[in-house]
Structures are given as structure tokens and as C-alpha cells.
PDB file of C-alpha atoms in Angstrom:
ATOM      1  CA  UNK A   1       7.092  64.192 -59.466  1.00 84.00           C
ATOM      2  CA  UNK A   2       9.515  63.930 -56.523  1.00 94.00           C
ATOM      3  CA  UNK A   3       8.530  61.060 -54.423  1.00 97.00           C
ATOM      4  CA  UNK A   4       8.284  61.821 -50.590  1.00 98.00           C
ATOM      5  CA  UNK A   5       8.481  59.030 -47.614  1.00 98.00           C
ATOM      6  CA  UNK A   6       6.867  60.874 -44.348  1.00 98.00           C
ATOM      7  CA  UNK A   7       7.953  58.783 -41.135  1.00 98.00           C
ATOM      8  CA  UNK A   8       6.304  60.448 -37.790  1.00 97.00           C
ATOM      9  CA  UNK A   9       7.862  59.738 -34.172  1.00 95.00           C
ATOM     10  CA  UNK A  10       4.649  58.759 -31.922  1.00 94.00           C
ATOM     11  CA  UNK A  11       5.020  61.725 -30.407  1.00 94.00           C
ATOM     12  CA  UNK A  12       1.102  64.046 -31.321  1.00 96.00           C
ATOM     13  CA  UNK A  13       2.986  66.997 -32.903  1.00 95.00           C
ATOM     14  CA  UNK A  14       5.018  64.970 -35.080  1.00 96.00           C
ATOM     15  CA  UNK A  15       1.972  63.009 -35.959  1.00 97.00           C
ATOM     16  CA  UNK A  16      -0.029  66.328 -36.874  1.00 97.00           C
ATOM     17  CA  UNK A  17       2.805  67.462 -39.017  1.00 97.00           C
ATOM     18  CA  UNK A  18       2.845  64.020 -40.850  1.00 97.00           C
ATOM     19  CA  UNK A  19      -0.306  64.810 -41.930  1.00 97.00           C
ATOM     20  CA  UNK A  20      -0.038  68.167 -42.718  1.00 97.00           C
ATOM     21  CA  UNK A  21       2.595  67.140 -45.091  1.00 98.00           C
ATOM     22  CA  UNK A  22       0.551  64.220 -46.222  1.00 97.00           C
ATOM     23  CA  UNK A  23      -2.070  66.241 -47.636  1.00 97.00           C
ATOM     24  CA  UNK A  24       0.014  68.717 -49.193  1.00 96.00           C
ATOM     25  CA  UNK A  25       2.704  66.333 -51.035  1.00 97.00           C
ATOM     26  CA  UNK A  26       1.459  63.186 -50.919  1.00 96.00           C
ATOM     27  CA  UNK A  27       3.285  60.197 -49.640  1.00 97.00           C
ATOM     28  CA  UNK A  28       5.018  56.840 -50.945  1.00 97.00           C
ATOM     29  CA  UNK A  29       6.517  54.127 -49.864  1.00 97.00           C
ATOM     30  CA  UNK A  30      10.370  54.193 -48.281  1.00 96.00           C
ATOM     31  CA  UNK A  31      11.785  51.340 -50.862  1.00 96.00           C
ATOM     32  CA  UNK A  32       9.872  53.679 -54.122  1.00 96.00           C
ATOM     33  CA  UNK A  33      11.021  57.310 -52.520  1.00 97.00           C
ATOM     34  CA  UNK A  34      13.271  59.661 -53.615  1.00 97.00           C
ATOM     35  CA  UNK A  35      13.619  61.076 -50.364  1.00 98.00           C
ATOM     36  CA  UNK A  36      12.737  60.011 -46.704  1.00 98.00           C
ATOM     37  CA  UNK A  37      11.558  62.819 -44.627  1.00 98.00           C
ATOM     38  CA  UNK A  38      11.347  61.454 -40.678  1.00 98.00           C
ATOM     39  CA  UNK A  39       9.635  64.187 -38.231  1.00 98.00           C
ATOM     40  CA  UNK A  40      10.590  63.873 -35.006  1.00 96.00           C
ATOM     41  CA  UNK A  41      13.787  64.059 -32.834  1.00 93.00           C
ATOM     42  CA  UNK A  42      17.354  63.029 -32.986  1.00 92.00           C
ATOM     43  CA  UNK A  43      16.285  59.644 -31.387  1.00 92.00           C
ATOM     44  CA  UNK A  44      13.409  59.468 -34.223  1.00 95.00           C
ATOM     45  CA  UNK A  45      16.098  60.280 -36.325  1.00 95.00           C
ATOM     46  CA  UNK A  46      18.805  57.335 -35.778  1.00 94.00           C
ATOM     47  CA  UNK A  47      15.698  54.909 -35.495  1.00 95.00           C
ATOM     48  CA  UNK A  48      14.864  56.057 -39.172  1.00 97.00           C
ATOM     49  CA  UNK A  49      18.329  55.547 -40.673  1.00 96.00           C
ATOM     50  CA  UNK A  50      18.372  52.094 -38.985  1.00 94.00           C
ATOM     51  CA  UNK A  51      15.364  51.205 -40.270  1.00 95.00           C
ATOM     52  CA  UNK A  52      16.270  52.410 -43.681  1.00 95.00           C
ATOM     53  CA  UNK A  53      19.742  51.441 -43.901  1.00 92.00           C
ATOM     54  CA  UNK A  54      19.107  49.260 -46.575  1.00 93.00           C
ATOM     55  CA  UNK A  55      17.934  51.759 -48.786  1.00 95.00           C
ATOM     56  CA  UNK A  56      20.468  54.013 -50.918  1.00 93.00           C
ATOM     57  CA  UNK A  57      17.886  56.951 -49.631  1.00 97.00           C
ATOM     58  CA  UNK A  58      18.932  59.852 -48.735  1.00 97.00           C
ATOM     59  CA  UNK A  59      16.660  60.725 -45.057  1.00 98.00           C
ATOM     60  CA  UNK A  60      15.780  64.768 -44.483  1.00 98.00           C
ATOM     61  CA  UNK A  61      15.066  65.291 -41.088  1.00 97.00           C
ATOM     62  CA  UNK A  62      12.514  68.096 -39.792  1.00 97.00           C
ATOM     63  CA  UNK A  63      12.631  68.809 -35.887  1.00 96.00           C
ATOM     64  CA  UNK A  64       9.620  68.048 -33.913  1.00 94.00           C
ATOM     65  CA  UNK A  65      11.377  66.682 -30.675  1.00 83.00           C
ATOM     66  CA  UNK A  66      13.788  68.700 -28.673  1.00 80.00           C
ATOM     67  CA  UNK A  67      17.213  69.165 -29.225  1.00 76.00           C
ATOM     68  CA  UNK A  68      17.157  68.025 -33.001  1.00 82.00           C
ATOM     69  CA  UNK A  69      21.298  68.278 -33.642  1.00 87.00           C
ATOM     70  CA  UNK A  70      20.410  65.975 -36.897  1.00 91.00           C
ATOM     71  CA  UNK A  71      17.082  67.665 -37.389  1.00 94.00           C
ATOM     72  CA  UNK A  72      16.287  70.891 -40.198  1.00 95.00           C
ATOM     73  CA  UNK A  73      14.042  73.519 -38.882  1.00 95.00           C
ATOM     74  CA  UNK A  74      10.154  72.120 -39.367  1.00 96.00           C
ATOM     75  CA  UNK A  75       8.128  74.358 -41.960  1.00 94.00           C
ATOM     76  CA  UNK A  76       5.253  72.649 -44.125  1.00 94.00           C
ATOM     77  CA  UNK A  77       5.956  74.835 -47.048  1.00 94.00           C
ATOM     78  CA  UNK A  78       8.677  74.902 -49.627  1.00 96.00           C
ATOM     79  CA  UNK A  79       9.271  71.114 -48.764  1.00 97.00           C
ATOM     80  CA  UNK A  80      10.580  70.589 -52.604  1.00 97.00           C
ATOM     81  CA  UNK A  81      12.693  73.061 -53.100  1.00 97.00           C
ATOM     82  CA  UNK A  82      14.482  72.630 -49.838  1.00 97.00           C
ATOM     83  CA  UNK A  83      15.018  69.200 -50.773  1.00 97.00           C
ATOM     84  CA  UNK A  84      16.670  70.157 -54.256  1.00 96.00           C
ATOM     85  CA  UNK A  85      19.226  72.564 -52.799  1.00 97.00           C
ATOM     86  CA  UNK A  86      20.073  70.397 -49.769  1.00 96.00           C
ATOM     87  CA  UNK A  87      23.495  69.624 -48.980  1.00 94.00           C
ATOM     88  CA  UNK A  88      24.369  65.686 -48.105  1.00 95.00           C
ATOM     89  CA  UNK A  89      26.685  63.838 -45.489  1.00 93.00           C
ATOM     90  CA  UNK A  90      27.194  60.533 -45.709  1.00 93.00           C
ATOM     91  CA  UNK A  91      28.162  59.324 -42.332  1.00 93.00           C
ATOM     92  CA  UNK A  92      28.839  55.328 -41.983  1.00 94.00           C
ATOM     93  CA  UNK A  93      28.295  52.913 -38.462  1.00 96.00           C
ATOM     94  CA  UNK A  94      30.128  51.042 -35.828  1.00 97.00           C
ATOM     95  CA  UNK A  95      29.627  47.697 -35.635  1.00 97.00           C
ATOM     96  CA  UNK A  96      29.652  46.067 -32.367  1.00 98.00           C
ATOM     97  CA  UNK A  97      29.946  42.419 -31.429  1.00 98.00           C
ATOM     98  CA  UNK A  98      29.294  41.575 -27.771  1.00 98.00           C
ATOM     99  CA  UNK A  99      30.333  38.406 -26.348  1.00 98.00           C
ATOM    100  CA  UNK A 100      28.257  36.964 -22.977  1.00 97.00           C
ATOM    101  CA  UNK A 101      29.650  34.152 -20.711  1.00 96.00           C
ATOM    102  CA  UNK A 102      27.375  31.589 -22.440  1.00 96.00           C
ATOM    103  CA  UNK A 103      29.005  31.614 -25.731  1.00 96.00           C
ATOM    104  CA  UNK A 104      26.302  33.939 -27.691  1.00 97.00           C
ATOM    105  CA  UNK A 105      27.003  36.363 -29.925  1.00 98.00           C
ATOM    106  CA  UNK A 106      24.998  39.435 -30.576  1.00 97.00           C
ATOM    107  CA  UNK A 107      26.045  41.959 -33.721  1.00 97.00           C
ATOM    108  CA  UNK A 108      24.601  45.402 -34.033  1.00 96.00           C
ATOM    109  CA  UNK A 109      25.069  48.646 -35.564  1.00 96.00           C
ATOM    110  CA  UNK A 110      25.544  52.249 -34.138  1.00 96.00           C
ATOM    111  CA  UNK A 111      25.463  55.466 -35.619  1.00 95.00           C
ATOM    112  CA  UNK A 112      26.114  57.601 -32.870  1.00 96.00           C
ATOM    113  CA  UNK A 113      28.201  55.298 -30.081  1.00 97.00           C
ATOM    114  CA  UNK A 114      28.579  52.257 -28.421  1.00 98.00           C
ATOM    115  CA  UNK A 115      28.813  52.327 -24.778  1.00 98.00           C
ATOM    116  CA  UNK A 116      29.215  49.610 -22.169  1.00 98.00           C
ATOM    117  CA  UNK A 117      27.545  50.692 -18.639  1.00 97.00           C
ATOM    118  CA  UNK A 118      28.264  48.966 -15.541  1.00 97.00           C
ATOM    119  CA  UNK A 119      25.137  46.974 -14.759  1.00 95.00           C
ATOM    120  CA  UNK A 120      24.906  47.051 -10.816  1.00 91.00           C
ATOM    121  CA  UNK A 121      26.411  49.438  -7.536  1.00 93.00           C
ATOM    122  CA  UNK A 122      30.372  48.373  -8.339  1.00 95.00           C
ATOM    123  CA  UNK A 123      32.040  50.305 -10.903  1.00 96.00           C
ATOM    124  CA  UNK A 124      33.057  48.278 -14.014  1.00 97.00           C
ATOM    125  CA  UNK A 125      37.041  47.277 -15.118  1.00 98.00           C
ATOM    126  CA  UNK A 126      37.601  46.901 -18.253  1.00 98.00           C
ATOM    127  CA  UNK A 127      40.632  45.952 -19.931  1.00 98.00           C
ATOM    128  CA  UNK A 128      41.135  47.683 -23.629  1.00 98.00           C
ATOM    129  CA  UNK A 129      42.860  46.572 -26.660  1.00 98.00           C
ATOM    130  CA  UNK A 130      43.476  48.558 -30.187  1.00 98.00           C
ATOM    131  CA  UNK A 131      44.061  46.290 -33.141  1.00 98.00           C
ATOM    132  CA  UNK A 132      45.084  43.729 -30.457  1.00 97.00           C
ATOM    133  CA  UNK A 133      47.380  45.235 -28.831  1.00 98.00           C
ATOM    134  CA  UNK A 134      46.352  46.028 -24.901  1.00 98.00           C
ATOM    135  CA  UNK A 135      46.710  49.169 -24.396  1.00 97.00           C
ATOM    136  CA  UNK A 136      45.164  49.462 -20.618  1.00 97.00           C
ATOM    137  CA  UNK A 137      45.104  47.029 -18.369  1.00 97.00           C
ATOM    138  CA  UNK A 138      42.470  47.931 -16.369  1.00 97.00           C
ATOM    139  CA  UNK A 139      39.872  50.974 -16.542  1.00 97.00           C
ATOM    140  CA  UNK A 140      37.969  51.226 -13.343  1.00 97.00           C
ATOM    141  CA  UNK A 141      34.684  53.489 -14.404  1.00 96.00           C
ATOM    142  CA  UNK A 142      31.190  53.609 -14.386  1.00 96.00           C
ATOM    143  CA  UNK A 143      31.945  52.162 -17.998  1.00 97.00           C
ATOM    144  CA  UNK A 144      33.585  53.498 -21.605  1.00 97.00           C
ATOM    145  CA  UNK A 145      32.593  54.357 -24.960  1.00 98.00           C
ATOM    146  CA  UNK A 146      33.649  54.497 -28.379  1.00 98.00           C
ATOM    147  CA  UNK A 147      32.045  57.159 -30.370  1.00 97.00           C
ATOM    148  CA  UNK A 148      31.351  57.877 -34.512  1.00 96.00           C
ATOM    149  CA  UNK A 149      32.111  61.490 -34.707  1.00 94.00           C
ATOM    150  CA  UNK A 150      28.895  62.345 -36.083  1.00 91.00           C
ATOM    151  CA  UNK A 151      27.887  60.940 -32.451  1.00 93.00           C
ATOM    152  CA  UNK A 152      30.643  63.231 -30.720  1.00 93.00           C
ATOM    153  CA  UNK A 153      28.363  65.753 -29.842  1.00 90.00           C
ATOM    154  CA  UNK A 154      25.865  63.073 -27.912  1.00 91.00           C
ATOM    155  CA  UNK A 155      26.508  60.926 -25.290  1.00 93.00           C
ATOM    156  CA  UNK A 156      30.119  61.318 -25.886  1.00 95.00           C
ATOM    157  CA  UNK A 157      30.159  64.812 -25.233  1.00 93.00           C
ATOM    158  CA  UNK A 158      27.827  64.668 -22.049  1.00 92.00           C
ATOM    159  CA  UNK A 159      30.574  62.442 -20.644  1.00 93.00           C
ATOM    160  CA  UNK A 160      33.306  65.101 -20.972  1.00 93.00           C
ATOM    161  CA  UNK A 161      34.689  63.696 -24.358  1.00 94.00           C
ATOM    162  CA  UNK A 162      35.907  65.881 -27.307  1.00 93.00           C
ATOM    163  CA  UNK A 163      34.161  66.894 -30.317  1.00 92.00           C
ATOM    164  CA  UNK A 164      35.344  65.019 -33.681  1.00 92.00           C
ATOM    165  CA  UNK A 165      35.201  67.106 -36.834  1.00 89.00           C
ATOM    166  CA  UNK A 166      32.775  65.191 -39.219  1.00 86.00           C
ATOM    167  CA  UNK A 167      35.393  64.586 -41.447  1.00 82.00           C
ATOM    168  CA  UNK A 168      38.298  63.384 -39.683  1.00 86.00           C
ATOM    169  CA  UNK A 169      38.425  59.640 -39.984  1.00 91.00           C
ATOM    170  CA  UNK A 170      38.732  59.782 -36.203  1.00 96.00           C
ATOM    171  CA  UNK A 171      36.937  57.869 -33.263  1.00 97.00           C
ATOM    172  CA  UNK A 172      36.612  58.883 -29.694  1.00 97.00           C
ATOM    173  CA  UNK A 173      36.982  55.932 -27.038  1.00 98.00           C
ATOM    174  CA  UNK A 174      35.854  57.817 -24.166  1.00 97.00           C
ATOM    175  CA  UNK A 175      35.721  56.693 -20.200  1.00 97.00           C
ATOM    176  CA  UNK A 176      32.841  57.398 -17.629  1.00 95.00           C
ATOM    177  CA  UNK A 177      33.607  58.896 -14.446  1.00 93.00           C
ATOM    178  CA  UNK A 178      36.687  57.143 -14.386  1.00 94.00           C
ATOM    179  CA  UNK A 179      38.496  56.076 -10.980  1.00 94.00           C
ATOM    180  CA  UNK A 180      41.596  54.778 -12.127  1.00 94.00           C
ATOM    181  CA  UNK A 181      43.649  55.994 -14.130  1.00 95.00           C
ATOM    182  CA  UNK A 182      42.342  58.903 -12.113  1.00 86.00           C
ATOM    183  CA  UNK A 183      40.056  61.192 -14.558  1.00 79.00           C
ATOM    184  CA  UNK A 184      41.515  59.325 -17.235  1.00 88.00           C
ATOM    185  CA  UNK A 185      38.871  60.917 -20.319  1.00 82.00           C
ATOM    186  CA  UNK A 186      39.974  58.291 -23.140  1.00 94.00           C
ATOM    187  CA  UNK A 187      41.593  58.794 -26.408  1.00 97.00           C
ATOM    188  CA  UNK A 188      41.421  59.116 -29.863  1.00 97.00           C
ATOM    189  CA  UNK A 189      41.588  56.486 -32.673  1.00 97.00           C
ATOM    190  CA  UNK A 190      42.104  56.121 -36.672  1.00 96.00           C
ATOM    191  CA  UNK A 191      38.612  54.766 -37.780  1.00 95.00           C
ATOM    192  CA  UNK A 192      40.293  51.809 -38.893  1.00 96.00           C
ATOM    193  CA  UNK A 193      41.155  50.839 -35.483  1.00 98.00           C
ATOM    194  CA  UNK A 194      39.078  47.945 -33.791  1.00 98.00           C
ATOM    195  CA  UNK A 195      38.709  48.468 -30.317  1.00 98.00           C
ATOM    196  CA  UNK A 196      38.049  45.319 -27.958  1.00 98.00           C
ATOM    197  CA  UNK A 197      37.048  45.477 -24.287  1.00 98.00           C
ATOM    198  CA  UNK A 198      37.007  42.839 -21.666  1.00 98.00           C
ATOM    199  CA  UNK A 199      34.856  42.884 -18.874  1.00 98.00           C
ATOM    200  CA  UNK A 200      37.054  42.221 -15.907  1.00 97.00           C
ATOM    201  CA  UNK A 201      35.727  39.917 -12.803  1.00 96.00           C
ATOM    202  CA  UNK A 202      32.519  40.021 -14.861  1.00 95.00           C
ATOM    203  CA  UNK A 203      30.397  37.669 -12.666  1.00 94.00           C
ATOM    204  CA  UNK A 204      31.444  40.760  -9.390  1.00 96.00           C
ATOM    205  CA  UNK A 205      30.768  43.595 -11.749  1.00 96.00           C
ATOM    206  CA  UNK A 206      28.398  42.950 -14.362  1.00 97.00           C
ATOM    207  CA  UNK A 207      28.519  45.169 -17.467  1.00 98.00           C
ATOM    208  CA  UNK A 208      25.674  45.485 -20.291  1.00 98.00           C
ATOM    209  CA  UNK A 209      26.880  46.831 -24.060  1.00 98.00           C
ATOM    210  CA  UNK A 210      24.386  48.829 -25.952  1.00 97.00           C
ATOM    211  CA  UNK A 211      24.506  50.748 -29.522  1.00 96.00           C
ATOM    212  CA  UNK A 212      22.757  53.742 -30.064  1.00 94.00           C
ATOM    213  CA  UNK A 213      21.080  53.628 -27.009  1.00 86.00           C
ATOM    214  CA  UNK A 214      19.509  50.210 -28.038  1.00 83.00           C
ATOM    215  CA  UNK A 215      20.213  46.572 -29.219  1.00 79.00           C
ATOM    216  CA  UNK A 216      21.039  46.325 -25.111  1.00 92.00           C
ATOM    217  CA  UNK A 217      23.302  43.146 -24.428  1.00 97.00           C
ATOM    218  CA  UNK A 218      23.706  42.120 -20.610  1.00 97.00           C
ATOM    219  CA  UNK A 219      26.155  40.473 -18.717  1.00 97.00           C
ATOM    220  CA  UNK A 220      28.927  41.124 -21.580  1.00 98.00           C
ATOM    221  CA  UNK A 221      32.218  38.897 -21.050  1.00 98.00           C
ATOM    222  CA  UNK A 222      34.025  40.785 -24.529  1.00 98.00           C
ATOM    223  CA  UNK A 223      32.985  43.688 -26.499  1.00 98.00           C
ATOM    224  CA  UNK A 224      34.591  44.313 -29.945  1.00 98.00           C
ATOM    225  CA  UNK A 225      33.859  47.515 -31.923  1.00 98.00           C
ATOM    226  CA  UNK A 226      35.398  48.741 -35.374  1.00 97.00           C
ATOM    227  CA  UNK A 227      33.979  50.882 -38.309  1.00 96.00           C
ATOM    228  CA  UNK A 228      32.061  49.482 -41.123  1.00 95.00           C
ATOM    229  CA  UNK A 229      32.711  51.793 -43.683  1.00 93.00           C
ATOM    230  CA  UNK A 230      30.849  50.014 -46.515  1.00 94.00           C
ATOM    231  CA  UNK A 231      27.585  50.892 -44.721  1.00 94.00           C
ATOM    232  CA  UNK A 232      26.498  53.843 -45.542  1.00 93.00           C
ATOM    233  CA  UNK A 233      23.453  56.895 -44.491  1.00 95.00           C
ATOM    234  CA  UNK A 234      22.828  59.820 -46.239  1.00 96.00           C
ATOM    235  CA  UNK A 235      21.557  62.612 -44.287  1.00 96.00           C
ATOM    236  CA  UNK A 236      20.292  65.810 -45.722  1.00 97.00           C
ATOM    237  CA  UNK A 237      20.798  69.453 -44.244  1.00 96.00           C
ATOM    238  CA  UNK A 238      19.886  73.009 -45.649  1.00 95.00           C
ATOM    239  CA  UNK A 239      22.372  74.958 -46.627  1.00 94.00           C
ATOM    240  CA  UNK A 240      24.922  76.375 -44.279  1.00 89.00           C
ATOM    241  CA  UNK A 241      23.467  74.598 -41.208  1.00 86.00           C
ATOM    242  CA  UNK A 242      25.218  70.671 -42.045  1.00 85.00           C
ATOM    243  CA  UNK A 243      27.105  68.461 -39.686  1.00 84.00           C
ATOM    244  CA  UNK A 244      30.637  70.070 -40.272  1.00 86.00           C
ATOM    245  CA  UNK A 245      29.057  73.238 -39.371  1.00 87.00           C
ATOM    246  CA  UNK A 246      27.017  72.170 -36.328  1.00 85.00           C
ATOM    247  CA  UNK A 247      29.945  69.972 -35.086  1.00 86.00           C
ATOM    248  CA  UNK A 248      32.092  73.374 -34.921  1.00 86.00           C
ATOM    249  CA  UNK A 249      29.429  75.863 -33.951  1.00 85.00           C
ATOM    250  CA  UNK A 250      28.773  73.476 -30.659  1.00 84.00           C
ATOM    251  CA  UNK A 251      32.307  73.931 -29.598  1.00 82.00           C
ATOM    252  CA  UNK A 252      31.765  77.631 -29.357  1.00 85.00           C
ATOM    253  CA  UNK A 253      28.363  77.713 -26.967  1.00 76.00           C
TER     254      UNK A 253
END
């Protein structure tokens, strides 16, 4: 019998469908599964593979949020057989490390981005460095990111950054609302390439590092990002509708 993890956002539709799906499949625990199905949106969705990323699991998304660019279409029936013909991607995380005045170092993963906002009303400089080598002296923006390109599409893309084919081995460092270099829009990188930011006249212009959205670290003096391409999630998608194909069809809308 195929063994079925249900994980619900708190959101009251995604709850219903949780246990609509309950009572017609059952449900086990993530570390016994053979799959992970998490019902909600594409937040719901990176909180899942975090919280699984342990597990060798591969995590089936059904859409009961809103945009759902990592979700499948939600439908109670057929649940098994969708599963068996699924197609997989196995997309890996950025790991940042963010430095603060004090010494401390916090570590974190990110599927999607990591993004350094400035923290109060005077626009952040940064100065960047690829596989240390400085490569700009100063960027002065409302802040930067560096993005996974299964992430390209998010908040890299809503700050005027390119789409990355899924399977390109390719990151996007990407600025927001630049200043100077005037509308300077970033650049892209081998994954390989570690990517280190200092926060210039940090105690003036405050900046705060986050991954994912989360793990938020304020008052950052250094911000170092590369790959970790040992870490691994495996996300499932029906046929014909996977990341390489949504990454492409969102260029076109």
C-alpha cells in the first residue's frame, strides 16, 4: 500500500482538504511515507521541504493557496495514480551565513533566495565579492539578492530580475531599486560561485539578511551565500506541467 504524508497550511480550505484526503487514503507519518503530499501554497510549500529536508521524500504539492507556481492542481480523486506517473525535480539550497557586528553567526538554508533588505529610511551599500574577488565596490539600493533558479520566478522576478532555466547551473544576484550604478539589475553566476556582501557604514544604514522569506538576521555586518549542492528536495509535478516547463511558460505571459 503506498504510504501517504498529508501536511495542511492553517489556512480552513487546506485543512478541509486534509481531511478529505485523510479519510479516503489514510495517512502516515513523514519519516515512514512514501510520499509527502503538503496542501497549501507556495509558502506552505517551501515550509514543507524545510521541514522535511532530512528526509530522502519526495513532497507532491496540491494548490490550496493562491498563486501555487510549485503547487499541482488540487483534486481528491486519483491521488495514487497521479503519484505513480509523476515526473520529479530535484532542486538543491543556498546556504547563507550572516555575520552581525557582535561576532554571531547565524547559518540557514534557502530554496528560493536570499535577500538582504535595508532595515530603516536610507538605502543600503553594499559592497560584493564573487569567489573573493570584489567585483563592486559599492551598490547603493534598497538591498540585493541572490536567487536559486527554481526561485527565479519569485521574489527575484518581482524585482525585475531574469528567469533561470531550471537546469542551468546558474544563479541570479539581483539588485533592488538600485541608485548607483544607476538601474544596475545584477548579474548572473556559475552555481559554484560564493557570493559575499558587506554591509557598508552598517551602524548609518542598517541591513537585515533573510532566506526564504524567513530565518530573518538584523543588523548584518557580512553576508556570505554559495550553493549546497549535497542537499537535496525532490518535488513532484504531473506530467507536462514541471518546473522546466513552468519556468519557460512564465516568460511568455
Amino acid at each position: 500500500m503506498t504510504k501517504i504524508a498529508f501536511m495542511a497550511s492553517r489556512a480552513e480550505i487546506a485543512e478541509s482538504a486534509r481531511k478529505t484526503l485523510i479519510e479516503a487514503y489514510g495517512n502516515h507519518d513523514p519519516e515512514d511515507a512514501d510520499f509527502i503530499v503538503a496542501l497549501g501554497g507556495d509558502g506552505f510549500m517551501l515550509q514543507t521541504l524545510h521541514d522535511t529536508q532530512h528526509l530522502d521524500t519526495p513532497v507532491y504539492g496540491m494548490n490550496c493557496g493562491t498563486v501555487g507556481f510549485l503547487m499541482n492542481e488540487y483534486a481528491p480523486g486519483g491521488l495514487i495514480e497521479r503519484l505513480d506517473v509523476a515526473e520529479e525535480e530535484v532542486i538543491h539550497p543556498l546556504a547563507m551565513r550572516a555575520v552581525t557586528p557582535d561576532g554571531a553567526v547565524h547559518d540557514a538554508l534557502a530554496i528560493n533566495e536570499v535577500s538582504l533588505l535595508r532595515q530603516g529610511p536610507q538605502v543600503a551599500k553594499l559592497r560584493i565579492s564573487v569567489d573573493g574577488r570584489v567585483r563592486m565596490e559599492e551598490l547603493v539600493a534598497d538591498g540585493a539578492l541572490v536567487s536559486t533558479p527554481a526561485g527565479s520566478t519569485a521574489y527575484n522576478y518581482s524585482a525585475h530580475g531574469p528567469i533561470v532555466p531550471i537546469g542551468s547551473q546558474v544563479l541570479a544576484l539581483t539588485a533592488m531599486s538600485a541608485f548607483r550604478p544607476r538601474r544596475w539589475r545584477g548579474a548572473l553566476l556559475p552555481s559554484a560561485a560564493e557570493v559575499r556582501f558587506d554591509v557598508l557604514q552598517h551602524e548609518k544604514r542598517p541591513v537585515m539578511a533573510e532566506a526564504d522569506s524567513r530565518s530573518a538576521v538584523r543588523n548584518v555586518l557580512t553576508v556570505v551565500i554559495r550553493s549546497r549542492p549535497e542537499v537535496r528536495h525532490r518535488i513532484l509535478f504531473d506530467p507536462g506541467h514541471g518546473l522546466e516547463e513552468r519556468l519557460i511558460r512564465e516568460q511568455f505571459v
